[in-house]
C-alpha positions as YAML, in Angstrom:
chain: A
units: angstrom
residues:
- id: 1
  name: MET
  ca: [151.76, 115.30, 82.58]
- id: 2
  name: HIS
  ca: [150.27, 115.47, 86.08]
- id: 3
  name: THR
  ca: [146.48, 114.92, 86.18]
- id: 4
  name: LYS
  ca: [145.63, 118.16, 87.95]
- id: 5
  name: ASN
  ca: [147.34, 120.21, 85.21]
- id: 6
  name: LEU
  ca: [145.67, 118.44, 82.27]
- id: 7
  name: SER
  ca: [142.58, 120.67, 82.07]
- id: 8
  name: TYR
  ca: [144.70, 123.82, 82.19]
- id: 9
  name: TYR
  ca: [146.81, 122.85, 79.18]
- id: 10
  name: LEU
  ca: [143.82, 121.43, 77.35]
- id: 11
  name: ILE
  ca: [141.82, 124.65, 77.67]
- id: 12
  name: LEU
  ca: [144.88, 126.75, 76.93]
- id: 13
  name: LEU
  ca: [145.10, 124.90, 73.61]
- id: 14
  name: PHE
  ca: [141.45, 125.68, 72.84]
- id: 15
  name: THR
  ca: [141.99, 129.31, 73.86]
- id: 16
  name: PHE
  ca: [144.73, 129.72, 71.25]
- id: 17
  name: THR
  ca: [142.40, 128.28, 68.60]
- id: 18
  name: ILE
  ca: [139.66, 130.81, 69.48]
- id: 19
  name: PRO
  ca: [141.34, 134.26, 69.43]
- id: 20
  name: SER
  ca: [138.18, 136.16, 70.42]
- id: 21
  name: TYR
  ca: [138.25, 134.29, 73.75]
- id: 22
  name: GLY
  ca: [141.79, 135.27, 74.71]
- id: 23
  name: LEU
  ca: [142.36, 136.17, 78.33]
- id: 24
  name: GLY
  ca: [142.41, 139.92, 77.81]
- id: 25
  name: TYR
  ca: [143.86, 140.20, 81.32]
- id: 26
  name: ASN
  ca: [147.33, 140.08, 82.79]
- id: 27
  name: ALA
  ca: [146.97, 137.06, 85.06]
- id: 28
  name: ASN
  ca: [150.30, 137.50, 86.87]
- id: 29
  name: PRO
  ca: [149.68, 136.42, 90.49]
- id: 30
  name: PRO
  ca: [149.22, 139.31, 92.96]
- id: 31
  name: LEU
  ca: [152.00, 139.97, 95.46]
- id: 32
  name: ASN
  ca: [150.61, 137.83, 98.27]
- id: 33
  name: ASN
  ca: [148.38, 134.79, 98.66]
- id: 34
  name: THR
  ca: [145.46, 136.73, 100.15]
- id: 35
  name: GLU
  ca: [145.32, 139.10, 97.17]
- id: 36
  name: ARG
  ca: [145.67, 136.17, 94.79]
- id: 37
  name: LEU
  ca: [142.76, 134.29, 96.39]
- id: 38
  name: THR
  ca: [140.64, 137.45, 96.39]
- id: 39
  name: GLU
  ca: [141.27, 137.92, 92.67]
- id: 40
  name: ILE
  ca: [140.43, 134.26, 91.93]
- id: 41
  name: ASN
  ca: [137.11, 134.57, 93.79]
- id: 42
  name: LYS
  ca: [136.36, 137.82, 91.97]
- id: 43
  name: GLN
  ca: [136.94, 136.21, 88.56]
- id: 44
  name: LEU
  ca: [134.85, 133.16, 89.49]
- id: 45
  name: VAL
  ca: [131.93, 135.42, 90.46]
- id: 46
  name: ILE
  ca: [132.23, 137.17, 87.08]
- id: 47
  name: ALA
  ca: [132.38, 133.79, 85.31]
- id: 48
  name: LYS
  ca: [129.31, 132.38, 87.07]
- id: 49
  name: THR
  ca: [127.28, 135.60, 86.82]
- id: 50
  name: ASN
  ca: [127.88, 135.90, 83.08]
- id: 51
  name: LEU
  ca: [127.43, 132.23, 82.20]
- id: 52
  name: ARG
  ca: [123.78, 132.62, 81.19]
- id: 53
  name: LYS
  ca: [124.20, 136.15, 79.84]
- id: 54
  name: ASN
  ca: [127.58, 136.60, 78.18]
- id: 55
  name: SER
  ca: [129.57, 133.42, 77.51]
- id: 56
  name: LYS
  ca: [132.63, 135.29, 76.21]
- id: 57
  name: GLU
  ca: [133.01, 137.24, 79.45]
- id: 58
  name: SER
  ca: [132.29, 134.11, 81.44]
- id: 59
  name: LEU
  ca: [135.01, 132.11, 79.68]
- id: 60
  name: LYS
  ca: [137.52, 134.94, 79.90]
- id: 61
  name: ALA
  ca: [137.04, 135.27, 83.67]
- id: 62
  name: ALA
  ca: [137.12, 131.49, 84.21]
- id: 63
  name: LEU
  ca: [140.42, 131.23, 82.32]
- id: 64
  name: VAL
  ca: [141.93, 133.97, 84.48]
- id: 65
  name: ALA
  ca: [140.76, 132.19, 87.64]
- id: 66
  name: GLN
  ca: [142.17, 128.94, 86.29]
- id: 67
  name: GLU
  ca: [145.60, 130.44, 85.58]
- id: 68
  name: LEU
  ca: [145.78, 132.08, 89.02]
- id: 69
  name: SER
  ca: [144.72, 128.84, 90.75]
- id: 70
  name: LEU
  ca: [147.26, 126.60, 89.03]
- id: 71
  name: ASP
  ca: [149.83, 125.22, 91.54]
- id: 72
  name: PHE
  ca: [148.20, 127.41, 94.21]
- id: 73
  name: ASN
  ca: [144.67, 126.28, 95.13]
- id: 74
  name: PRO
  ca: [143.42, 122.89, 93.78]
- id: 75
  name: LYS
  ca: [139.80, 123.54, 94.80]
- id: 76
  name: LYS
  ca: [139.64, 126.87, 92.97]
- id: 77
  name: LEU
  ca: [141.32, 125.23, 89.97]
- id: 78
  name: VAL
  ca: [138.49, 122.68, 89.82]
- id: 79
  name: GLU
  ca: [135.86, 125.43, 90.19]
- id: 80
  name: SER
  ca: [137.47, 127.28, 87.29]
- id: 81
  name: ASN
  ca: [137.52, 124.14, 85.13]
- id: 82
  name: LEU
  ca: [133.85, 123.45, 85.86]
- id: 83
  name: CYS
  ca: [132.98, 127.00, 84.75]
- id: 84
  name: ILE
  ca: [134.98, 126.50, 81.54]
- id: 85
  name: ALA
  ca: [133.23, 123.17, 80.88]
- id: 86
  name: GLN
  ca: [129.83, 124.83, 81.40]
- id: 87
  name: VAL
  ca: [130.66, 127.55, 78.87]
- id: 88
  name: TYR
  ca: [131.72, 125.01, 76.23]
- id: 89
  name: GLN
  ca: [128.68, 122.84, 76.93]
- id: 90
  name: GLN
  ca: [126.38, 125.87, 76.58]
- id: 91
  name: LYS
  ca: [128.10, 126.81, 73.32]
- id: 92
  name: GLY
  ca: [127.46, 123.29, 72.02]
- id: 93
  name: SER
  ca: [131.09, 122.07, 72.13]
- id: 94
  name: VAL
  ca: [130.13, 118.96, 74.06]
- id: 95
  name: ASP
  ca: [133.27, 116.93, 73.25]
- id: 96
  name: THR
  ca: [135.51, 119.64, 74.72]
- id: 97
  name: ALA
  ca: [133.28, 119.96, 77.79]
- id: 98
  name: LEU
  ca: [133.30, 116.20, 78.32]
- id: 99
  name: LEU
  ca: [137.12, 116.03, 78.33]
- id: 100
  name: ILE
  ca: [137.32, 118.83, 80.91]
- id: 101
  name: LEU
  ca: [134.63, 117.29, 83.11]
- id: 102
  name: LYS
  ca: [136.18, 113.84, 83.23]
- id: 103
  name: ASP
  ca: [139.49, 115.33, 84.27]
- id: 104
  name: ALA
  ca: [137.74, 117.57, 86.83]
- id: 105
  name: LEU
  ca: [136.05, 114.52, 88.40]
- id: 106
  name: LEU
  ca: [139.46, 112.91, 88.91]
- id: 107
  name: GLN
  ca: [140.69, 116.06, 90.64]
- id: 108
  name: ILE
  ca: [137.53, 116.22, 92.79]
- id: 109
  name: GLU
  ca: [138.04, 112.60, 93.85]
- id: 110
  name: GLU
  ca: [141.48, 113.58, 95.16]
- id: 111
  name: LEU
  ca: [139.98, 116.57, 97.00]
- id: 112
  name: GLY
  ca: [137.01, 114.61, 98.42]
- id: 113
  name: ASP
  ca: [134.69, 117.61, 97.98]
- id: 114
  name: ASP
  ca: [131.02, 116.50, 97.75]
- id: 115
  name: THR
  ca: [129.70, 119.91, 96.70]
- id: 116
  name: LEU
  ca: [132.07, 120.12, 93.73]
- id: 117
  name: SER
  ca: [131.32, 116.49, 92.90]
- id: 118
  name: ALA
  ca: [127.58, 117.23, 92.70]
- id: 119
  name: GLU
  ca: [128.24, 120.24, 90.45]
- id: 120
  name: ALA
  ca: [130.48, 118.18, 88.17]
- id: 121
  name: TYR
  ca: [127.95, 115.36, 87.85]
- id: 122
  name: HIS
  ca: [125.17, 117.85, 87.10]
- id: 123
  name: THR
  ca: [127.22, 119.48, 84.34]
- id: 124
  name: LEU
  ca: [128.15, 116.02, 83.03]
- id: 125
  name: GLY
  ca: [124.44, 115.18, 82.90]
- id: 126
  name: MET
  ca: [123.73, 118.31, 80.86]
- id: 127
  name: ASN
  ca: [126.54, 117.37, 78.51]
- id: 128
  name: TYR
  ca: [125.12, 113.87, 77.96]
- id: 129
  name: GLN
  ca: [121.66, 115.35, 77.55]
- id: 130
  name: TYR
  ca: [122.82, 117.69, 74.76]
- id: 131
  name: SER
  ca: [124.59, 114.82, 73.00]
- id: 132
  name: GLY
  ca: [121.48, 112.61, 73.15]
- id: 133
  name: SER
  ca: [122.82, 110.03, 75.65]
- id: 134
  name: PHE
  ca: [119.75, 110.19, 77.87]
- id: 135
  name: ASP
  ca: [120.45, 107.12, 80.05]
- id: 136
  name: LEU
  ca: [123.91, 108.42, 80.93]
- id: 137
  name: ALA
  ca: [122.42, 111.87, 81.57]
- id: 138
  name: ILE
  ca: [119.83, 110.50, 84.01]
- id: 139
  name: GLU
  ca: [122.52, 108.45, 85.76]
- id: 140
  name: SER
  ca: [124.72, 111.55, 86.16]
- id: 141
  name: TYR
  ca: [121.82, 113.67, 87.43]
- id: 142
  name: HIS
  ca: [120.95, 111.00, 90.00]
- id: 143
  name: GLU
  ca: [124.57, 110.99, 91.20]
- id: 144
  name: ALA
  ca: [124.33, 114.75, 91.75]
- id: 145
  name: LEU
  ca: [120.85, 114.50, 93.27]
- id: 146
  name: ASN
  ca: [121.90, 111.86, 95.82]
- id: 147
  name: ILE
  ca: [124.83, 114.01, 96.96]
- id: 148
  name: ASN
  ca: [122.73, 117.18, 97.26]
- id: 149
  name: VAL
  ca: [119.94, 115.40, 99.15]
- id: 150
  name: SER
  ca: [122.48, 113.93, 101.59]
- id: 151
  name: LEU
  ca: [123.91, 117.44, 102.14]
- id: 152
  name: GLY
  ca: [120.44, 119.00, 102.54]
- id: 153
  name: MET
  ca: [121.06, 121.26, 99.53]
- id: 154
  name: HIS
  ca: [117.45, 121.62, 98.37]
- id: 155
  name: LYS
  ca: [118.12, 124.46, 95.94]
- id: 156
  name: SER
  ca: [120.78, 122.48, 94.11]
- id: 157
  name: SER
  ca: [118.74, 119.25, 94.11]
- id: 158
  name: MET
  ca: [115.93, 121.02, 92.25]
- id: 159
  name: ARG
  ca: [118.20, 121.44, 89.25]
- id: 160
  name: GLN
  ca: [118.49, 117.67, 88.97]
- id: 161
  name: LEU
  ca: [114.77, 117.07, 89.58]
- id: 162
  name: ASN
  ca: [113.98, 119.57, 86.83]
- id: 163
  name: ASN
  ca: [116.41, 118.09, 84.30]
- id: 164
  name: ILE
  ca: [115.43, 114.47, 85.00]
- id: 165
  name: GLY
  ca: [111.86, 115.59, 84.32]
- id: 166
  name: LEU
  ca: [113.01, 117.06, 81.00]
- id: 167
  name: LEU
  ca: [114.66, 113.81, 79.98]
- id: 168
  name: TYR
  ca: [111.58, 111.72, 80.74]
- id: 169
  name: ARG
  ca: [109.59, 114.28, 78.76]
- id: 170
  name: GLU
  ca: [111.83, 113.70, 75.73]
- id: 171
  name: GLU
  ca: [111.31, 109.94, 76.15]
- id: 172
  name: GLU
  ca: [107.54, 110.61, 76.19]
- id: 173
  name: GLU
  ca: [107.34, 109.25, 79.73]
- id: 174
  name: TYR
  ca: [105.02, 112.09, 80.69]
- id: 175
  name: GLU
  ca: [103.80, 110.70, 84.02]
- id: 176
  name: LEU
  ca: [107.38, 110.23, 85.23]
- id: 177
  name: ALA
  ca: [108.31, 113.68, 83.90]
- id: 178
  name: LEU
  ca: [105.44, 115.32, 85.77]
- id: 179
  name: GLU
  ca: [106.34, 113.40, 88.94]
- id: 180
  name: TYR
  ca: [109.81, 114.98, 89.00]
- id: 181
  name: LEU
  ca: [108.63, 118.44, 87.91]
- id: 182
  name: GLU
  ca: [105.82, 118.53, 90.47]
- id: 183
  name: LYS
  ca: [108.29, 117.55, 93.19]
- id: 184
  name: CYS
  ca: [110.48, 120.43, 92.01]
- id: 185
  name: LEU
  ca: [107.48, 122.78, 92.11]
- id: 186
  name: ARG
  ca: [106.57, 121.63, 95.62]
- id: 187
  name: ILE
  ca: [110.07, 122.26, 96.99]
- id: 188
  name: SER
  ca: [110.39, 125.61, 95.20]
- id: 189
  name: GLY
  ca: [107.03, 126.70, 96.66]
- id: 190
  name: GLU
  ca: [107.98, 125.58, 100.18]
- id: 191
  name: LYS
  ca: [111.46, 127.12, 100.09]
- id: 192
  name: GLY
  ca: [110.58, 130.23, 98.05]
- id: 193
  name: PHE
  ca: [112.93, 129.46, 95.13]
- id: 194
  name: LYS
  ca: [111.14, 131.47, 92.43]
- id: 195
  name: THR
  ca: [113.65, 130.80, 89.65]
- id: 196
  name: TYR
  ca: [113.14, 127.04, 89.81]
- id: 197
  name: GLU
  ca: [109.40, 127.51, 90.03]
- id: 198
  name: TYR
  ca: [109.74, 129.40, 86.75]
- id: 199
  name: TYR
  ca: [111.68, 126.57, 85.09]
- id: 200
  name: SER
  ca: [109.23, 123.95, 86.29]
- id: 201
  name: TYR
  ca: [106.25, 125.86, 84.92]
- id: 202
  name: LEU
  ca: [108.08, 126.17, 81.61]
- id: 203
  name: ASN
  ca: [108.71, 122.46, 81.47]
- id: 204
  name: VAL
  ca: [105.18, 121.51, 82.45]
- id: 205
  name: GLY
  ca: [104.09, 123.75, 79.58]
- id: 206
  name: TYR
  ca: [106.40, 121.86, 77.25]
- id: 207
  name: ILE
  ca: [104.82, 118.57, 78.30]
- id: 208
  name: LEU
  ca: [101.43, 120.05, 77.43]
- id: 209
  name: MET
  ca: [102.91, 120.87, 74.01]
- id: 210
  name: LYS
  ca: [103.99, 117.27, 73.58]
- id: 211
  name: GLN
  ca: [100.43, 116.23, 74.35]
- id: 212
  name: ASN
  ca: [99.16, 118.70, 71.70]
- id: 213
  name: LYS
  ca: [97.44, 120.84, 74.37]
- id: 214
  name: TRP
  ca: [98.54, 124.03, 72.68]
- id: 215
  name: ASP
  ca: [96.20, 126.53, 74.38]
- id: 216
  name: GLU
  ca: [97.07, 125.27, 77.88]
- id: 217
  name: ALA
  ca: [100.79, 125.34, 77.03]
- id: 218
  name: LEU
  ca: [100.57, 128.89, 75.70]
- id: 219
  name: GLU
  ca: [98.80, 130.00, 78.88]
- id: 220
  name: ARG
  ca: [101.68, 128.60, 80.97]
- id: 221
  name: PHE
  ca: [104.32, 130.27, 78.83]
- id: 222
  name: GLU
  ca: [102.63, 133.68, 78.76]
- id: 223
  name: THR
  ca: [102.52, 133.62, 82.58]
- id: 224
  name: THR
  ca: [106.28, 133.02, 82.74]
- id: 225
  name: LEU
  ca: [106.92, 136.00, 80.46]
- id: 226
  name: LYS
  ca: [106.01, 138.26, 83.39]
- id: 227
  name: LEU
  ca: [108.96, 137.08, 85.45]
- id: 228
  name: PRO
  ca: [112.23, 139.13, 85.31]
- id: 229
  name: GLU
  ca: [114.43, 136.86, 83.20]
- id: 230
  name: GLU
  ca: [115.50, 139.19, 80.39]
- id: 231
  name: GLU
  ca: [118.64, 138.43, 78.39]
- id: 232
  name: SER
  ca: [119.05, 135.02, 79.95]
- id: 233
  name: ILE
  ca: [118.71, 131.44, 78.77]
- id: 234
  name: SER
  ca: [115.33, 130.97, 80.43]
- id: 235
  name: TYR
  ca: [113.89, 134.13, 78.85]
- id: 236
  name: CYS
  ca: [115.18, 132.97, 75.47]
- id: 237
  name: THR
  ca: [113.66, 129.54, 76.08]
- id: 238
  name: VAL
  ca: [110.13, 130.80, 76.78]
- id: 239
  name: HIS
  ca: [110.25, 132.89, 73.58]
- id: 240
  name: TYR
  ca: [111.21, 129.99, 71.35]
- id: 241
  name: LEU
  ca: [108.68, 127.70, 73.01]
- id: 242
  name: ILE
  ca: [105.92, 130.25, 72.38]
- id: 243
  name: SER
  ca: [107.08, 130.46, 68.76]
- id: 244
  name: ASP
  ca: [106.66, 126.70, 68.43]
- id: 245
  name: VAL
  ca: [103.17, 126.78, 69.96]
- id: 246
  name: LYS
  ca: [102.11, 129.54, 67.58]
- id: 247
  name: LEU
  ca: [103.56, 127.59, 64.66]
- id: 248
  name: ASN
  ca: [101.42, 124.59, 65.58]
- id: 249
  name: GLN
  ca: [98.38, 126.87, 65.93]
- id: 250
  name: ASN
  ca: [99.11, 128.15, 62.39]
- id: 251
  name: ASP
  ca: [99.81, 131.65, 63.73]
- id: 252
  name: ILE
  ca: [102.72, 132.17, 61.31]
- id: 253
  name: PRO
  ca: [103.34, 135.90, 62.02]
- id: 254
  name: GLY
  ca: [103.33, 135.19, 65.79]
- id: 255
  name: ALA
  ca: [105.67, 132.23, 65.37]
- id: 256
  name: LYS
  ca: [108.09, 134.31, 63.32]
- id: 257
  name: GLU
  ca: [108.01, 137.22, 65.78]
- id: 258
  name: PHE
  ca: [108.81, 135.11, 68.87]
- id: 259
  name: ALA
  ca: [111.38, 132.94, 67.07]
- id: 260
  name: ASN
  ca: [113.27, 136.03, 65.88]
- id: 261
  name: LYS
  ca: [113.22, 137.55, 69.38]
- id: 262
  name: ALA
  ca: [114.53, 134.29, 70.82]
- id: 263
  name: LEU
  ca: [117.23, 134.03, 68.15]
- id: 264
  name: VAL
  ca: [118.52, 137.54, 68.94]
- id: 265
  name: LEU
  ca: [118.80, 136.54, 72.61]
- id: 266
  name: ALA
  ca: [120.39, 133.16, 71.76]
- id: 267
  name: ASN
  ca: [123.05, 134.84, 69.61]
- id: 268
  name: LYS
  ca: [123.69, 137.49, 72.26]
- id: 269
  name: ILE
  ca: [124.36, 134.94, 75.00]
- id: 270
  name: ASP
  ca: [125.82, 132.32, 72.61]
- id: 271
  name: TYR
  ca: [123.24, 129.70, 73.57]
- id: 272
  name: ALA
  ca: [123.59, 126.68, 71.26]
- id: 273
  name: VAL
  ca: [120.27, 124.93, 71.99]
- id: 274
  name: GLY
  ca: [118.40, 128.23, 71.63]
- id: 275
  name: LYS
  ca: [119.97, 128.89, 68.23]
- id: 276
  name: VAL
  ca: [119.12, 125.39, 67.00]
- id: 277
  name: PHE
  ca: [115.51, 125.52, 68.20]
- id: 278
  name: CYS
  ca: [114.86, 129.02, 66.81]
- id: 279
  name: GLN
  ca: [116.39, 128.21, 63.42]
- id: 280
  name: ARG
  ca: [114.38, 125.00, 63.25]
- id: 281
  name: VAL
  ca: [111.14, 126.91, 63.95]
- id: 282
  name: LEU
  ca: [112.04, 129.62, 61.41]
- id: 283
  name: SER
  ca: [112.86, 127.07, 58.72]
- id: 284
  name: ASP
  ca: [109.43, 125.52, 59.40]
- id: 285
  name: VAL
  ca: [107.87, 129.00, 59.14]
- id: 286
  name: TYR
  ca: [109.51, 129.55, 55.74]
- id: 287
  name: LEU
  ca: [108.28, 126.11, 54.68]
- id: 288
  name: LYS
  ca: [104.68, 127.04, 55.55]
- id: 289
  name: GLU
  ca: [105.15, 130.32, 53.67]
- id: 290
  name: LYS
  ca: [106.36, 128.28, 50.64]
- id: 291
  name: LYS
  ca: [109.73, 130.07, 50.80]
- id: 292
  name: TYR
  ca: [111.55, 126.83, 50.09]
- id: 293
  name: ASP
  ca: [115.00, 128.22, 49.35]
- id: 294
  name: LYS
  ca: [115.09, 130.15, 52.63]
- id: 295
  name: ALA
  ca: [113.74, 127.16, 54.53]
- id: 296
  name: ARG
  ca: [116.29, 124.77, 53.00]
- id: 297
  name: ALA
  ca: [119.25, 127.13, 53.53]
- id: 298
  name: LEU
  ca: [118.40, 127.69, 57.21]
- id: 299
  name: ALA
  ca: [117.69, 124.00, 57.89]
- id: 300
  name: ASN
  ca: [120.99, 122.97, 56.25]
- id: 301
  name: LYS
  ca: [122.84, 125.63, 58.22]
- id: 302
  name: THR
  ca: [121.34, 124.27, 61.45]
- id: 303
  name: LEU
  ca: [122.16, 120.69, 60.48]
- id: 304
  name: LYS
  ca: [125.78, 121.62, 59.73]
- id: 305
  name: TYR
  ca: [126.05, 123.34, 63.11]
- id: 306
  name: LEU
  ca: [124.72, 120.24, 64.89]
- id: 307
  name: GLN
  ca: [127.19, 117.97, 63.09]
- id: 308
  name: GLN
  ca: [130.20, 120.21, 63.73]
- id: 309
  name: ASN
  ca: [129.49, 120.52, 67.45]
- id: 310
  name: SER
  ca: [128.29, 116.95, 68.18]
- id: 311
  name: VAL
  ca: [124.95, 118.31, 69.43]
- id: 312
  name: ASN
  ca: [122.20, 115.78, 68.72]
- id: 313
  name: ILE
  ca: [119.32, 117.43, 70.54]
- id: 314
  name: TYR
  ca: [116.60, 118.45, 68.01]
- id: 315
  name: LEU
  ca: [118.50, 116.69, 65.20]
- id: 316
  name: GLU
  ca: [115.43, 114.65, 64.27]
- id: 317
  name: ASP
  ca: [113.28, 117.81, 64.15]
- id: 318
  name: VAL
  ca: [115.70, 119.46, 61.72]
- id: 319
  name: LEU
  ca: [115.84, 116.34, 59.51]
- id: 320
  name: LYS
  ca: [112.02, 116.22, 59.45]
- id: 321
  name: VAL
  ca: [111.90, 119.84, 58.24]
- id: 322
  name: LEU
  ca: [114.40, 119.03, 55.49]
- id: 323
  name: TYR
  ca: [112.38, 115.95, 54.50]
- id: 324
  name: ASN
  ca: [109.19, 118.03, 54.22]
- id: 325
  name: ILE
  ca: [110.98, 120.69, 52.14]
- id: 326
  name: GLU
  ca: [112.33, 118.15, 49.64]
- id: 327
  name: TYR
  ca: [109.05, 116.24, 49.49]
- id: 328
  name: GLU
  ca: [106.96, 119.37, 48.87]
- id: 329
  name: THR
  ca: [109.35, 120.62, 46.19]
- id: 330
  name: GLY
  ca: [109.29, 117.28, 44.37]
- id: 331
  name: ASN
  ca: [112.88, 116.27, 45.20]
- id: 332
  name: TYR
  ca: [111.79, 112.75, 46.10]
- id: 333
  name: LYS
  ca: [115.25, 111.19, 45.87]
- id: 334
  name: ARG
  ca: [116.58, 113.69, 48.41]
- id: 335
  name: ALA
  ca: [113.49, 113.18, 50.56]
- id: 336
  name: ILE
  ca: [113.99, 109.39, 50.58]
- id: 337
  name: LYS
  ca: [117.68, 109.87, 51.41]
- id: 338
  name: ILE
  ca: [116.75, 112.06, 54.40]
- id: 339
  name: GLN
  ca: [114.06, 109.59, 55.43]
- id: 340
  name: LYS
  ca: [116.63, 106.79, 55.44]
- id: 341
  name: ARG
  ca: [118.87, 108.96, 57.59]
- id: 342
  name: LEU
  ca: [116.00, 109.48, 60.03]
- id: 343
  name: PHE
  ca: [115.45, 105.74, 60.26]
- id: 344
  name: ALA
  ca: [119.19, 105.18, 60.73]
- id: 345
  name: ARG
  ca: [119.22, 107.84, 63.44]
- id: 346
  name: LYS
  ca: [116.40, 106.09, 65.32]
- id: 347
  name: ASP
  ca: [118.13, 102.71, 64.97]
- id: 348
  name: SER
  ca: [121.40, 104.22, 66.18]
- id: 349
  name: LEU
  ca: [119.71, 105.78, 69.20]
- id: 350
  name: MET
  ca: [118.07, 102.47, 70.02]
- id: 351
  name: GLN
  ca: [121.44, 100.70, 69.85]
- id: 352
  name: ILE
  ca: [123.13, 103.37, 71.97]
- id: 353
  name: ARG
  ca: [120.42, 103.21, 74.61]
- id: 354
  name: THR
  ca: [120.44, 99.42, 74.61]
- id: 355
  name: LYS
  ca: [124.23, 99.49, 75.01]
- id: 356
  name: GLU
  ca: [123.94, 102.06, 77.82]
- id: 357
  name: LYS
  ca: [121.30, 99.97, 79.58]
- id: 358
  name: PHE
  ca: [123.44, 96.87, 79.18]
- id: 359
  name: SER
  ca: [126.48, 98.73, 80.51]
- id: 360
  name: ASN
  ca: [124.49, 100.02, 83.45]
- id: 361
  name: SER
  ca: [123.10, 96.53, 84.12]
- id: 362
  name: GLU
  ca: [126.61, 95.05, 83.88]
- id: 363
  name: TYR
  ca: [127.92, 97.75, 86.21]
- id: 364
  name: LYS
  ca: [125.16, 97.06, 88.73]
- id: 365
  name: TYR
  ca: [125.73, 93.33, 88.35]
- id: 366
  name: GLN
  ca: [129.43, 93.78, 89.13]
- id: 367
  name: LEU
  ca: [128.57, 95.89, 92.17]
- id: 368
  name: LEU
  ca: [126.15, 93.22, 93.38]
- id: 369
  name: LYS
  ca: [128.70, 90.49, 92.64]
- id: 370
  name: ASN
  ca: [131.40, 92.38, 94.53]
- id: 371
  name: GLU
  ca: [129.02, 92.96, 97.41]
- id: 372
  name: LYS
  ca: [128.18, 89.25, 97.56]
- id: 373
  name: GLU
  ca: [131.86, 88.34, 97.39]
- id: 374
  name: ASN
  ca: [132.55, 90.80, 100.20]
- id: 375
  name: GLN
  ca: [129.76, 89.26, 102.25]
- id: 376
  name: LEU
  ca: [131.12, 85.75, 101.62]
- id: 377
  name: LEU
  ca: [134.61, 86.93, 102.55]
- id: 378
  name: LYS
  ca: [133.21, 88.52, 105.68]
- id: 379
  name: VAL
  ca: [131.40, 85.30, 106.64]
- id: 380
  name: LYS
  ca: [134.54, 83.30, 105.86]
- id: 381
  name: ASN
  ca: [136.63, 85.62, 108.03]
- id: 382
  name: GLU
  ca: [134.06, 85.42, 110.82]
- id: 383
  name: ASN
  ca: [134.08, 81.61, 110.59]
- id: 384
  name: SER
  ca: [137.87, 81.58, 110.60]
- id: 385
  name: SER
  ca: [137.85, 83.81, 113.66]
- id: 386
  name: ARG
  ca: [135.40, 81.49, 115.41]
- id: 387
  name: VAL
  ca: [137.52, 78.43, 114.52]
- id: 388
  name: SER
  ca: [140.66, 80.18, 115.78]
- id: 389
  name: LEU
  ca: [138.93, 81.19, 119.00]
- id: 390
  name: LEU
  ca: [137.64, 77.63, 119.52]
- id: 391
  name: ALA
  ca: [141.12, 76.19, 118.90]
- id: 392
  name: ILE
  ca: [142.63, 78.57, 121.45]
- id: 393
  name: LEU
  ca: [139.91, 77.68, 123.97]
- id: 394
  name: ILE
  ca: [140.49, 73.91, 123.47]
- id: 395
  name: ALA
  ca: [144.25, 74.37, 123.77]
- id: 396
  name: PHE
  ca: [143.74, 76.39, 126.97]
- id: 397
  name: LEU
  ca: [141.45, 73.71, 128.44]
- id: 398
  name: LEU
  ca: [143.96, 70.97, 127.50]
- id: 399
  name: LEU
  ca: [146.76, 72.95, 129.12]
- id: 400
  name: LEU
  ca: [144.60, 73.47, 132.21]
- id: 401
  name: SER
  ca: [143.88, 69.70, 132.36]
- id: 402
  name: VAL
  ca: [147.58, 68.85, 132.01]
- id: 403
  name: LEU
  ca: [148.51, 71.32, 134.75]
- id: 404
  name: SER
  ca: [145.79, 70.03, 137.03]
- id: 405
  name: ALA
  ca: [146.99, 66.45, 136.47]
- id: 406
  name: TYR
  ca: [150.59, 67.50, 137.08]
- id: 407
  name: PHE
  ca: [149.80, 69.31, 140.35]
- id: 408
  name: ALA
  ca: [147.61, 66.38, 141.49]
- id: 409
  name: TYR
  ca: [150.51, 64.01, 140.77]
- id: 410
  name: ARG
  ca: [152.96, 66.23, 142.71]
- id: 411
  name: LYS
  ca: [150.55, 66.38, 145.65]
- id: 412
  name: SER
  ca: [150.17, 62.59, 145.76]
- id: 413
  name: LYS
  ca: [153.98, 62.21, 145.86]
- id: 414
  name: ASP
  ca: [154.26, 64.62, 148.76]
...
């Protein structure tokens, strides 16, 4: 099967397995190419506009754009596939998204489109981030960042700066995290990009949470509530972060109120990370209320969701809640079993990150080795050229000497 068609058939397969996401549109190409291109652009606008609000509508429109673009416009086909990958990544289906993205990158390489390449690498970074492969995520974000900086696309580069900051925050590298987030804030202030200023403030607040500065974090989050981000991922995010702050301040009613609001939004927009975070907070709330059955049921439901969708973000938090539930209810065998799983999880992450670092080091070593070999080859070629030039010069001088001797001999005879 030709590479450029792989994503189409792959997503078509997934579409048949999810009936609620059927096209719902007769995607027969319009009568002429102009109409067809207009319709593709229209569907892509719908897909991108709805991505953070209504994933079903976003996927439906992206699939229509994909079908219309097939064997017609390779660039629009890639754009459609990137939208589809973003929907699946947002829903938590990271394996599906990863397959689409890797195929899209091959198509982009054929097209030689830097803007699409940056978008693909950014989405790939988000995918790795959700799956817990932080080193690969940072590497992908830097690929996107380098392209956007070279193109002078400041607005796009802020997405990478923001997300790299998030990753360093998760690694508890708070100084590095703040360095990237403050750079993002500086650019957003200079260029007037209010949305990214909003995200950066949110993430600085989350760092304050990690440092147990709950009052300062809450102040940051309450400020961001004033911005117009209703029914979007960011508005959902600030609600579940406030719920976590209130939980740690032992404001149980407040934690429950904000977590439930966030969960309604997360379900409405089908936001996987939001669902996981809210359910984790609510299971913790039920634990503090001594409602152990409710806490256990919700934590197990969240854990099952994580396992089914290969989403590892917040997995440790959910396991910790389950451990506390079993320990408090006297189920020590279960608690020890969960504790062992936590230790195994940490060991596994350490091995993965060590492997990633080794792979990256090996990759860089090979690049360096190739560069050195190229330099040596260049020097060798230059030396060969010099030798060849010298040989030609000597031959020319010898020929000149022979001719001079010959003409001198002829002259003496005359």
